[in-house]
N, C-alpha and C. Protein backbone atom coordinates (compact mmCIF):
# COMPACT_ATOMS: atom_id res chain seq x y z
N VAL A 1 9.96 -4.96 -13.11
CA VAL A 1 11.02 -5.68 -13.79
C VAL A 1 12.06 -6.15 -12.78
N LEU A 2 12.41 -5.27 -11.87
CA LEU A 2 13.44 -5.59 -10.88
C LEU A 2 13.03 -6.78 -10.01
N PHE A 3 11.76 -6.83 -9.61
CA PHE A 3 11.32 -7.86 -8.68
C PHE A 3 10.53 -8.99 -9.34
N TRP A 4 10.47 -9.02 -10.66
CA TRP A 4 9.65 -10.02 -11.35
C TRP A 4 9.98 -11.43 -10.88
N SER A 5 11.24 -11.78 -10.79
CA SER A 5 11.60 -13.15 -10.41
C SER A 5 11.19 -13.47 -8.97
N LYS A 6 11.14 -12.43 -8.13
CA LYS A 6 10.72 -12.66 -6.74
C LYS A 6 9.20 -12.76 -6.60
N LEU A 7 8.48 -12.21 -7.58
CA LEU A 7 7.02 -12.14 -7.47
C LEU A 7 6.28 -13.13 -8.35
N TRP A 8 6.92 -13.70 -9.34
CA TRP A 8 6.25 -14.58 -10.29
C TRP A 8 6.48 -16.04 -9.89
N PRO A 9 5.42 -16.70 -9.37
CA PRO A 9 5.59 -18.07 -8.88
C PRO A 9 5.56 -19.14 -9.97
N PHE A 10 5.26 -18.78 -11.20
CA PHE A 10 5.06 -19.77 -12.24
C PHE A 10 6.29 -20.04 -13.10
N SER A 11 7.42 -19.47 -12.75
CA SER A 11 8.64 -19.68 -13.53
C SER A 11 9.05 -21.14 -13.49
N LEU A 12 9.34 -21.68 -14.66
CA LEU A 12 9.78 -23.08 -14.74
C LEU A 12 11.21 -23.24 -14.23
N LYS A 13 11.93 -22.14 -14.08
CA LYS A 13 13.30 -22.18 -13.56
C LYS A 13 13.33 -22.32 -12.05
N LYS A 14 12.21 -22.10 -11.39
CA LYS A 14 12.15 -22.17 -9.92
C LYS A 14 11.94 -23.61 -9.46
N THR A 15 12.54 -23.92 -8.33
CA THR A 15 12.27 -25.21 -7.70
C THR A 15 10.93 -25.14 -6.99
N ALA A 16 10.45 -26.26 -6.55
CA ALA A 16 9.17 -26.30 -5.83
C ALA A 16 9.24 -25.44 -4.57
N SER A 17 10.35 -25.47 -3.86
CA SER A 17 10.46 -24.68 -2.63
C SER A 17 10.53 -23.18 -2.94
N GLU A 18 11.15 -22.82 -4.06
CA GLU A 18 11.20 -21.41 -4.45
C GLU A 18 9.80 -20.92 -4.83
N ARG A 19 9.04 -21.75 -5.53
CA ARG A 19 7.66 -21.37 -5.88
C ARG A 19 6.82 -21.23 -4.62
N LYS A 20 7.02 -22.13 -3.68
CA LYS A 20 6.29 -22.06 -2.41
C LYS A 20 6.63 -20.76 -1.67
N ALA A 21 7.89 -20.39 -1.69
CA ALA A 21 8.31 -19.15 -1.01
C ALA A 21 7.64 -17.92 -1.65
N VAL A 22 7.50 -17.93 -2.98
CA VAL A 22 6.85 -16.81 -3.66
C VAL A 22 5.37 -16.76 -3.25
N TRP A 23 4.72 -17.92 -3.22
CA TRP A 23 3.31 -17.94 -2.80
C TRP A 23 3.16 -17.47 -1.35
N GLN A 24 4.07 -17.86 -0.49
CA GLN A 24 4.02 -17.40 0.90
C GLN A 24 4.17 -15.87 0.97
N THR A 25 5.04 -15.32 0.15
CA THR A 25 5.19 -13.86 0.10
C THR A 25 3.87 -13.22 -0.31
N TRP A 26 3.22 -13.77 -1.34
CA TRP A 26 1.93 -13.21 -1.78
C TRP A 26 0.87 -13.33 -0.70
N PHE A 27 0.85 -14.45 0.03
CA PHE A 27 -0.13 -14.60 1.13
C PHE A 27 0.14 -13.56 2.22
N LYS A 28 1.40 -13.30 2.51
CA LYS A 28 1.74 -12.28 3.50
C LYS A 28 1.32 -10.89 3.02
N VAL A 29 1.50 -10.63 1.74
CA VAL A 29 1.06 -9.36 1.16
C VAL A 29 -0.46 -9.23 1.28
N CYS A 30 -1.18 -10.33 1.06
CA CYS A 30 -2.64 -10.31 1.20
C CYS A 30 -3.03 -9.99 2.65
N VAL A 31 -2.36 -10.62 3.61
CA VAL A 31 -2.63 -10.35 5.02
C VAL A 31 -2.33 -8.89 5.33
N ALA A 32 -1.24 -8.37 4.79
CA ALA A 32 -0.86 -6.98 5.03
C ALA A 32 -1.86 -6.01 4.40
N SER A 33 -2.62 -6.46 3.42
CA SER A 33 -3.58 -5.60 2.73
C SER A 33 -4.91 -5.47 3.47
N ILE A 34 -5.15 -6.34 4.42
CA ILE A 34 -6.45 -6.36 5.11
C ILE A 34 -6.76 -5.05 5.84
N PRO A 35 -5.88 -4.52 6.70
CA PRO A 35 -6.25 -3.29 7.43
C PRO A 35 -6.62 -2.12 6.53
N ALA A 36 -5.83 -1.85 5.51
CA ALA A 36 -6.12 -0.72 4.62
C ALA A 36 -7.40 -0.97 3.83
N ALA A 37 -7.63 -2.21 3.44
CA ALA A 37 -8.85 -2.52 2.69
C ALA A 37 -10.08 -2.30 3.56
N VAL A 38 -10.01 -2.73 4.82
CA VAL A 38 -11.14 -2.56 5.72
C VAL A 38 -11.43 -1.08 5.95
N VAL A 39 -10.39 -0.33 6.27
CA VAL A 39 -10.60 1.10 6.53
C VAL A 39 -10.95 1.83 5.23
N GLY A 40 -10.23 1.52 4.18
CA GLY A 40 -10.42 2.23 2.92
C GLY A 40 -11.76 1.96 2.26
N ILE A 41 -12.34 0.81 2.49
CA ILE A 41 -13.61 0.48 1.85
C ILE A 41 -14.76 0.54 2.85
N VAL A 42 -14.67 -0.25 3.89
CA VAL A 42 -15.79 -0.38 4.83
C VAL A 42 -15.99 0.89 5.65
N ILE A 43 -14.95 1.33 6.34
CA ILE A 43 -15.08 2.51 7.20
C ILE A 43 -15.41 3.74 6.36
N ASP A 44 -14.79 3.85 5.19
CA ASP A 44 -15.07 4.98 4.31
C ASP A 44 -16.56 5.04 3.96
N LYS A 45 -17.16 3.90 3.65
CA LYS A 45 -18.59 3.87 3.31
C LYS A 45 -19.45 4.21 4.53
N ILE A 46 -19.05 3.74 5.70
CA ILE A 46 -19.81 4.04 6.92
C ILE A 46 -19.76 5.54 7.21
N VAL A 47 -18.56 6.13 7.13
CA VAL A 47 -18.41 7.57 7.36
C VAL A 47 -19.25 8.35 6.35
N GLU A 48 -19.21 7.93 5.10
CA GLU A 48 -19.97 8.62 4.06
C GLU A 48 -21.47 8.51 4.30
N LYS A 49 -21.92 7.33 4.73
CA LYS A 49 -23.35 7.14 4.98
C LYS A 49 -23.81 7.98 6.17
N LEU A 50 -22.98 8.07 7.21
CA LEU A 50 -23.35 8.82 8.42
C LEU A 50 -23.25 10.33 8.25
N THR A 51 -22.26 10.78 7.46
CA THR A 51 -22.00 12.22 7.40
C THR A 51 -22.24 12.85 6.03
N GLY A 52 -22.38 12.03 5.01
CA GLY A 52 -22.56 12.57 3.67
C GLY A 52 -21.24 12.85 2.95
N ARG A 53 -20.11 12.67 3.65
CA ARG A 53 -18.79 12.86 3.04
C ARG A 53 -17.92 11.66 3.38
N ASP A 54 -17.09 11.25 2.41
CA ASP A 54 -16.18 10.14 2.68
C ASP A 54 -14.96 10.65 3.45
N ILE A 55 -14.03 9.74 3.75
CA ILE A 55 -12.84 10.11 4.52
C ILE A 55 -12.08 11.23 3.81
N ASP A 56 -11.91 11.11 2.48
CA ASP A 56 -11.23 12.17 1.73
C ASP A 56 -11.95 13.51 1.90
N GLY A 57 -13.27 13.47 1.92
CA GLY A 57 -14.04 14.70 2.08
C GLY A 57 -13.76 15.40 3.39
N TRP A 58 -13.46 14.62 4.41
CA TRP A 58 -13.16 15.20 5.73
C TRP A 58 -11.69 15.59 5.86
N LEU A 59 -10.80 14.79 5.29
CA LEU A 59 -9.38 14.99 5.55
C LEU A 59 -8.59 15.63 4.42
N TYR A 60 -9.11 15.61 3.20
CA TYR A 60 -8.31 16.12 2.09
C TYR A 60 -8.41 17.63 1.99
N ASN A 61 -7.44 18.28 2.64
CA ASN A 61 -7.32 19.73 2.55
C ASN A 61 -5.85 20.09 2.78
N GLY A 62 -5.49 21.29 2.43
CA GLY A 62 -4.10 21.72 2.50
C GLY A 62 -3.49 21.61 3.89
N THR A 63 -4.28 21.90 4.90
CA THR A 63 -3.77 21.86 6.27
C THR A 63 -3.38 20.45 6.68
N VAL A 64 -4.27 19.49 6.45
CA VAL A 64 -3.99 18.09 6.82
C VAL A 64 -2.78 17.58 6.04
N VAL A 65 -2.74 17.85 4.74
CA VAL A 65 -1.62 17.38 3.91
C VAL A 65 -0.31 17.97 4.41
N ALA A 66 -0.28 19.27 4.67
CA ALA A 66 0.95 19.91 5.14
C ALA A 66 1.39 19.35 6.50
N ILE A 67 0.45 19.20 7.41
CA ILE A 67 0.78 18.66 8.74
C ILE A 67 1.35 17.25 8.63
N MET A 68 0.72 16.40 7.82
CA MET A 68 1.18 15.02 7.70
C MET A 68 2.55 14.95 7.03
N LEU A 69 2.79 15.77 6.03
CA LEU A 69 4.11 15.79 5.40
C LEU A 69 5.19 16.18 6.41
N ILE A 70 4.90 17.16 7.24
CA ILE A 70 5.86 17.59 8.26
C ILE A 70 6.05 16.49 9.30
N ILE A 71 4.95 15.90 9.78
CA ILE A 71 5.04 14.86 10.80
C ILE A 71 5.89 13.69 10.30
N TYR A 72 5.62 13.21 9.08
CA TYR A 72 6.38 12.06 8.58
C TYR A 72 7.83 12.41 8.29
N GLY A 73 8.08 13.65 7.86
CA GLY A 73 9.46 14.07 7.66
C GLY A 73 10.24 14.04 8.96
N VAL A 74 9.62 14.56 10.02
CA VAL A 74 10.26 14.57 11.34
C VAL A 74 10.41 13.13 11.86
N LEU A 75 9.37 12.31 11.68
CA LEU A 75 9.45 10.92 12.13
C LEU A 75 10.57 10.17 11.43
N PHE A 76 10.76 10.40 10.15
CA PHE A 76 11.86 9.75 9.43
C PHE A 76 13.19 10.10 10.08
N ILE A 77 13.39 11.36 10.38
CA ILE A 77 14.65 11.80 10.99
C ILE A 77 14.83 11.14 12.36
N ILE A 78 13.80 11.18 13.19
CA ILE A 78 13.89 10.62 14.55
C ILE A 78 14.13 9.12 14.51
N ILE A 79 13.33 8.42 13.73
CA ILE A 79 13.43 6.95 13.71
C ILE A 79 14.74 6.49 13.08
N GLU A 80 15.17 7.15 12.01
CA GLU A 80 16.46 6.79 11.39
C GLU A 80 17.60 7.00 12.39
N ASN A 81 17.60 8.11 13.11
CA ASN A 81 18.65 8.37 14.09
C ASN A 81 18.60 7.39 15.25
N LYS A 82 17.39 7.09 15.71
CA LYS A 82 17.23 6.17 16.84
C LYS A 82 17.68 4.75 16.49
N ASN A 83 17.48 4.35 15.25
CA ASN A 83 17.78 2.98 14.84
C ASN A 83 19.09 2.85 14.08
N ALA A 84 19.88 3.90 14.03
CA ALA A 84 21.11 3.90 13.23
C ALA A 84 22.07 2.78 13.61
N ASN A 85 22.19 2.47 14.89
CA ASN A 85 23.16 1.47 15.32
C ASN A 85 22.53 0.15 15.75
N LYS A 86 21.24 0.00 15.51
CA LYS A 86 20.56 -1.24 15.88
C LYS A 86 20.69 -2.27 14.76
N THR A 87 20.83 -3.52 15.16
CA THR A 87 20.87 -4.61 14.19
C THR A 87 19.45 -5.09 13.96
N PRO A 88 18.99 -5.07 12.71
CA PRO A 88 17.61 -5.49 12.44
C PRO A 88 17.41 -6.98 12.69
N GLN A 89 16.21 -7.33 13.15
CA GLN A 89 15.87 -8.74 13.41
C GLN A 89 15.47 -9.44 12.11
N ILE A 90 14.87 -8.70 11.19
CA ILE A 90 14.34 -9.29 9.96
C ILE A 90 15.07 -8.65 8.79
N THR A 91 15.81 -9.48 8.06
CA THR A 91 16.60 -8.96 6.95
C THR A 91 16.20 -9.56 5.60
N ASP A 92 15.24 -10.48 5.62
CA ASP A 92 14.82 -11.13 4.39
C ASP A 92 13.30 -11.34 4.42
N ILE A 93 12.67 -11.26 3.28
CA ILE A 93 11.22 -11.43 3.17
C ILE A 93 10.77 -12.75 3.79
N SER A 94 11.56 -13.78 3.63
CA SER A 94 11.18 -15.11 4.15
C SER A 94 11.06 -15.12 5.68
N GLN A 95 11.67 -14.17 6.35
CA GLN A 95 11.62 -14.11 7.81
C GLN A 95 10.37 -13.39 8.34
N ILE A 96 9.61 -12.78 7.46
CA ILE A 96 8.43 -12.03 7.89
C ILE A 96 7.32 -13.00 8.25
N SER A 97 6.84 -12.90 9.47
CA SER A 97 5.72 -13.74 9.90
C SER A 97 4.41 -13.07 9.46
N TYR A 98 3.32 -13.82 9.56
CA TYR A 98 2.01 -13.25 9.21
C TYR A 98 1.63 -12.15 10.20
N LYS A 99 2.07 -12.28 11.43
CA LYS A 99 1.82 -11.23 12.43
C LYS A 99 2.50 -9.93 12.01
N TYR A 100 3.77 -10.00 11.61
CA TYR A 100 4.48 -8.81 11.17
C TYR A 100 3.89 -8.25 9.88
N ALA A 101 3.44 -9.13 9.00
CA ALA A 101 2.79 -8.68 7.77
C ALA A 101 1.54 -7.87 8.11
N PHE A 102 0.76 -8.36 9.06
CA PHE A 102 -0.45 -7.65 9.48
C PHE A 102 -0.09 -6.30 10.10
N LEU A 103 0.96 -6.27 10.93
CA LEU A 103 1.41 -5.00 11.52
C LEU A 103 1.84 -4.01 10.43
N MET A 104 2.50 -4.51 9.41
CA MET A 104 2.86 -3.65 8.29
C MET A 104 1.60 -3.10 7.62
N GLY A 105 0.57 -3.92 7.58
CA GLY A 105 -0.70 -3.48 7.01
C GLY A 105 -1.33 -2.35 7.82
N ILE A 106 -1.14 -2.38 9.12
CA ILE A 106 -1.66 -1.30 9.97
C ILE A 106 -0.93 0.01 9.64
N PHE A 107 0.38 -0.08 9.43
CA PHE A 107 1.12 1.12 9.04
C PHE A 107 0.68 1.60 7.66
N GLN A 108 0.40 0.66 6.76
CA GLN A 108 -0.07 1.04 5.42
C GLN A 108 -1.43 1.74 5.52
N MET A 109 -2.24 1.32 6.47
CA MET A 109 -3.56 1.90 6.68
C MET A 109 -3.46 3.40 6.98
N LEU A 110 -2.38 3.82 7.61
CA LEU A 110 -2.20 5.24 7.94
C LEU A 110 -2.13 6.11 6.69
N ALA A 111 -1.78 5.51 5.56
CA ALA A 111 -1.65 6.27 4.32
C ALA A 111 -3.00 6.73 3.78
N ILE A 112 -4.08 6.30 4.40
CA ILE A 112 -5.40 6.78 4.00
C ILE A 112 -5.52 8.27 4.34
N ILE A 113 -4.74 8.72 5.31
CA ILE A 113 -4.73 10.14 5.67
C ILE A 113 -3.95 10.89 4.60
N PRO A 114 -4.57 11.85 3.92
CA PRO A 114 -3.86 12.60 2.87
C PRO A 114 -2.59 13.25 3.39
N GLY A 115 -1.55 13.20 2.56
CA GLY A 115 -0.26 13.76 2.95
C GLY A 115 0.65 12.72 3.55
N THR A 116 0.12 11.52 3.77
CA THR A 116 0.91 10.42 4.31
C THR A 116 1.40 9.56 3.16
N SER A 117 2.68 9.40 3.05
CA SER A 117 3.24 8.54 2.02
C SER A 117 3.00 7.09 2.41
N ARG A 118 2.40 6.31 1.51
CA ARG A 118 2.14 4.90 1.81
C ARG A 118 3.46 4.16 2.03
N SER A 119 4.40 4.39 1.14
CA SER A 119 5.68 3.70 1.29
C SER A 119 6.44 4.24 2.50
N GLY A 120 6.35 5.54 2.74
CA GLY A 120 7.02 6.11 3.91
C GLY A 120 6.47 5.54 5.20
N ALA A 121 5.15 5.45 5.32
CA ALA A 121 4.53 4.91 6.53
C ALA A 121 4.91 3.45 6.73
N THR A 122 4.92 2.67 5.65
CA THR A 122 5.23 1.24 5.81
C THR A 122 6.71 1.01 6.07
N ILE A 123 7.57 1.79 5.46
CA ILE A 123 9.00 1.62 5.73
C ILE A 123 9.33 2.04 7.15
N LEU A 124 8.76 3.15 7.62
CA LEU A 124 8.96 3.54 9.02
C LEU A 124 8.44 2.46 9.96
N GLY A 125 7.27 1.93 9.65
CA GLY A 125 6.71 0.86 10.47
C GLY A 125 7.61 -0.36 10.48
N ALA A 126 8.14 -0.70 9.32
CA ALA A 126 9.03 -1.85 9.22
C ALA A 126 10.27 -1.66 10.09
N ILE A 127 10.86 -0.48 10.02
CA ILE A 127 12.05 -0.20 10.82
C ILE A 127 11.71 -0.28 12.31
N LEU A 128 10.55 0.26 12.68
CA LEU A 128 10.13 0.24 14.10
C LEU A 128 9.95 -1.18 14.63
N ILE A 129 9.47 -2.09 13.78
CA ILE A 129 9.24 -3.45 14.28
C ILE A 129 10.41 -4.40 14.01
N GLY A 130 11.54 -3.84 13.53
CA GLY A 130 12.76 -4.64 13.46
C GLY A 130 13.20 -5.10 12.09
N PHE A 131 12.64 -4.57 11.03
CA PHE A 131 13.08 -4.94 9.68
C PHE A 131 14.32 -4.13 9.32
N SER A 132 15.13 -4.67 8.43
CA SER A 132 16.19 -3.86 7.83
C SER A 132 15.51 -2.90 6.85
N ARG A 133 16.18 -1.81 6.54
CA ARG A 133 15.61 -0.86 5.59
C ARG A 133 15.32 -1.52 4.25
N THR A 134 16.25 -2.34 3.78
CA THR A 134 16.10 -3.01 2.49
C THR A 134 14.90 -3.94 2.49
N CYS A 135 14.79 -4.76 3.51
CA CYS A 135 13.67 -5.69 3.61
C CYS A 135 12.35 -4.94 3.75
N GLY A 136 12.35 -3.90 4.56
CA GLY A 136 11.14 -3.09 4.74
C GLY A 136 10.71 -2.41 3.45
N ALA A 137 11.67 -1.87 2.73
CA ALA A 137 11.34 -1.20 1.46
C ALA A 137 10.83 -2.20 0.43
N GLU A 138 11.45 -3.37 0.39
CA GLU A 138 11.03 -4.39 -0.58
C GLU A 138 9.61 -4.88 -0.27
N PHE A 139 9.34 -5.18 0.98
CA PHE A 139 8.00 -5.65 1.33
C PHE A 139 6.98 -4.53 1.15
N SER A 140 7.37 -3.30 1.45
CA SER A 140 6.50 -2.16 1.22
C SER A 140 6.12 -2.06 -0.25
N PHE A 141 7.10 -2.26 -1.13
CA PHE A 141 6.83 -2.24 -2.56
C PHE A 141 5.84 -3.34 -2.93
N PHE A 142 6.05 -4.53 -2.42
CA PHE A 142 5.14 -5.65 -2.71
C PHE A 142 3.72 -5.33 -2.22
N MET A 143 3.63 -4.74 -1.03
CA MET A 143 2.33 -4.37 -0.46
C MET A 143 1.63 -3.31 -1.31
N GLY A 144 2.41 -2.50 -1.97
CA GLY A 144 1.84 -1.44 -2.78
C GLY A 144 1.11 -1.94 -4.02
N ILE A 145 1.43 -3.12 -4.48
CA ILE A 145 0.81 -3.63 -5.70
C ILE A 145 -0.69 -3.79 -5.52
N PRO A 146 -1.17 -4.59 -4.55
CA PRO A 146 -2.63 -4.70 -4.41
C PRO A 146 -3.27 -3.39 -3.91
N ALA A 147 -2.54 -2.62 -3.10
CA ALA A 147 -3.09 -1.37 -2.59
C ALA A 147 -3.37 -0.40 -3.73
N MET A 148 -2.42 -0.24 -4.62
CA MET A 148 -2.60 0.71 -5.71
C MET A 148 -3.58 0.20 -6.77
N VAL A 149 -3.52 -1.10 -7.05
CA VAL A 149 -4.48 -1.66 -8.01
C VAL A 149 -5.90 -1.54 -7.46
N GLY A 150 -6.07 -1.89 -6.18
CA GLY A 150 -7.40 -1.80 -5.56
C GLY A 150 -7.92 -0.38 -5.51
N ALA A 151 -7.08 0.55 -5.08
CA ALA A 151 -7.51 1.95 -5.01
C ALA A 151 -7.84 2.49 -6.39
N SER A 152 -7.05 2.12 -7.38
CA SER A 152 -7.31 2.57 -8.76
C SER A 152 -8.63 2.02 -9.27
N LEU A 153 -8.91 0.76 -8.99
CA LEU A 153 -10.17 0.17 -9.43
C LEU A 153 -11.37 0.85 -8.76
N ILE A 154 -11.24 1.11 -7.47
CA ILE A 154 -12.34 1.77 -6.74
C ILE A 154 -12.56 3.19 -7.28
N LYS A 155 -11.47 3.96 -7.44
CA LYS A 155 -11.60 5.32 -7.96
C LYS A 155 -12.11 5.30 -9.40
N GLY A 156 -11.63 4.35 -10.19
CA GLY A 156 -12.10 4.24 -11.57
C GLY A 156 -13.58 3.92 -11.64
N TYR A 157 -14.01 3.00 -10.79
CA TYR A 157 -15.44 2.67 -10.73
C TYR A 157 -16.25 3.91 -10.34
N GLY A 158 -15.77 4.66 -9.37
CA GLY A 158 -16.45 5.87 -8.94
C GLY A 158 -16.54 6.89 -10.07
N PHE A 159 -15.47 7.01 -10.83
CA PHE A 159 -15.47 7.94 -11.96
C PHE A 159 -16.50 7.53 -13.00
N PHE A 160 -16.47 6.25 -13.39
CA PHE A 160 -17.41 5.78 -14.42
C PHE A 160 -18.85 5.83 -13.92
N ASP A 161 -19.04 5.56 -12.64
CA ASP A 161 -20.38 5.64 -12.05
C ASP A 161 -20.88 7.09 -12.09
N TYR A 162 -20.00 8.02 -11.75
CA TYR A 162 -20.36 9.45 -11.79
C TYR A 162 -20.72 9.88 -13.21
N VAL A 163 -19.90 9.48 -14.17
CA VAL A 163 -20.15 9.85 -15.56
C VAL A 163 -21.50 9.29 -16.02
N ALA A 164 -21.77 8.04 -15.66
CA ALA A 164 -23.03 7.41 -16.07
C ALA A 164 -24.23 8.10 -15.43
N GLU A 165 -24.13 8.42 -14.14
CA GLU A 165 -25.25 9.04 -13.42
C GLU A 165 -25.47 10.50 -13.84
N SER A 166 -24.38 11.22 -14.06
CA SER A 166 -24.52 12.65 -14.35
C SER A 166 -24.92 12.92 -15.79
N GLY A 167 -24.57 12.02 -16.67
CA GLY A 167 -24.87 12.24 -18.08
C GLY A 167 -23.96 13.27 -18.72
N ILE A 168 -22.96 13.74 -17.99
CA ILE A 168 -22.03 14.73 -18.54
C ILE A 168 -21.09 14.00 -19.50
N PRO A 169 -21.01 14.47 -20.72
CA PRO A 169 -20.11 13.80 -21.68
C PRO A 169 -18.64 14.06 -21.33
N VAL A 170 -17.84 13.05 -21.54
CA VAL A 170 -16.41 13.17 -21.28
C VAL A 170 -15.72 13.30 -22.64
N PRO A 171 -14.93 14.36 -22.83
CA PRO A 171 -14.24 14.53 -24.12
C PRO A 171 -13.29 13.38 -24.41
N ASP A 172 -13.12 13.08 -25.69
CA ASP A 172 -12.23 11.99 -26.11
C ASP A 172 -10.82 12.16 -25.57
N LEU A 173 -10.34 13.40 -25.57
CA LEU A 173 -8.99 13.67 -25.07
C LEU A 173 -8.87 13.30 -23.58
N ALA A 174 -9.93 13.48 -22.82
CA ALA A 174 -9.92 13.11 -21.40
C ALA A 174 -9.82 11.60 -21.25
N TRP A 175 -10.50 10.85 -22.11
CA TRP A 175 -10.41 9.38 -22.06
C TRP A 175 -9.00 8.92 -22.39
N ILE A 176 -8.38 9.57 -23.37
CA ILE A 176 -7.00 9.22 -23.73
C ILE A 176 -6.06 9.54 -22.57
N ALA A 177 -6.24 10.71 -21.96
CA ALA A 177 -5.39 11.08 -20.81
C ALA A 177 -5.59 10.10 -19.65
N LEU A 178 -6.83 9.69 -19.41
CA LEU A 178 -7.09 8.72 -18.35
C LEU A 178 -6.42 7.38 -18.64
N ALA A 179 -6.52 6.92 -19.88
CA ALA A 179 -5.90 5.65 -20.26
C ALA A 179 -4.38 5.71 -20.12
N VAL A 180 -3.78 6.80 -20.59
CA VAL A 180 -2.32 6.94 -20.49
C VAL A 180 -1.89 7.01 -19.03
N ALA A 181 -2.59 7.80 -18.23
CA ALA A 181 -2.25 7.92 -16.81
C ALA A 181 -2.39 6.59 -16.09
N SER A 182 -3.43 5.84 -16.40
CA SER A 182 -3.65 4.53 -15.77
C SER A 182 -2.54 3.57 -16.16
N LEU A 183 -2.16 3.57 -17.42
CA LEU A 183 -1.11 2.68 -17.89
C LEU A 183 0.22 3.01 -17.22
N VAL A 184 0.52 4.29 -17.14
CA VAL A 184 1.78 4.71 -16.52
C VAL A 184 1.75 4.40 -15.04
């Protein structure tokens, strides 16, 4: 709701240049989505084919999650202190180049490691490459839309594929819980 006007290019209230700016933002978000999509889909399948376990199978455990939470907590403190008096180079979404969008995508890719906050990794990355906190957080939010929709579709497909292959019946209440959780 907060960003609808910034993300919806079809508003009749927008001028042609404003609509173009929205489309450019979406194209930058698409570019930023490439690294995580490649690692999250392609590399994950390669690892699973070679080892019998996907990336989550190798990395999703309490130790990795705890270590990553600690690392990112410490990084937030260090980077915030280091950049406290620096003037950001990029303060508006329109100033983000496709190169910087791709770099933000590399930081988003780090969130494939369990315990890594996707928004935390991208906001830290944004600050490191010269974004203001506000601009970095806003672009991080925009990047999260295709990342979360894509990940949800992949996990949902995996769930339905498992149910179909296993023949295990899923209780009606579980379907309702899944629908409510997906909607929320």
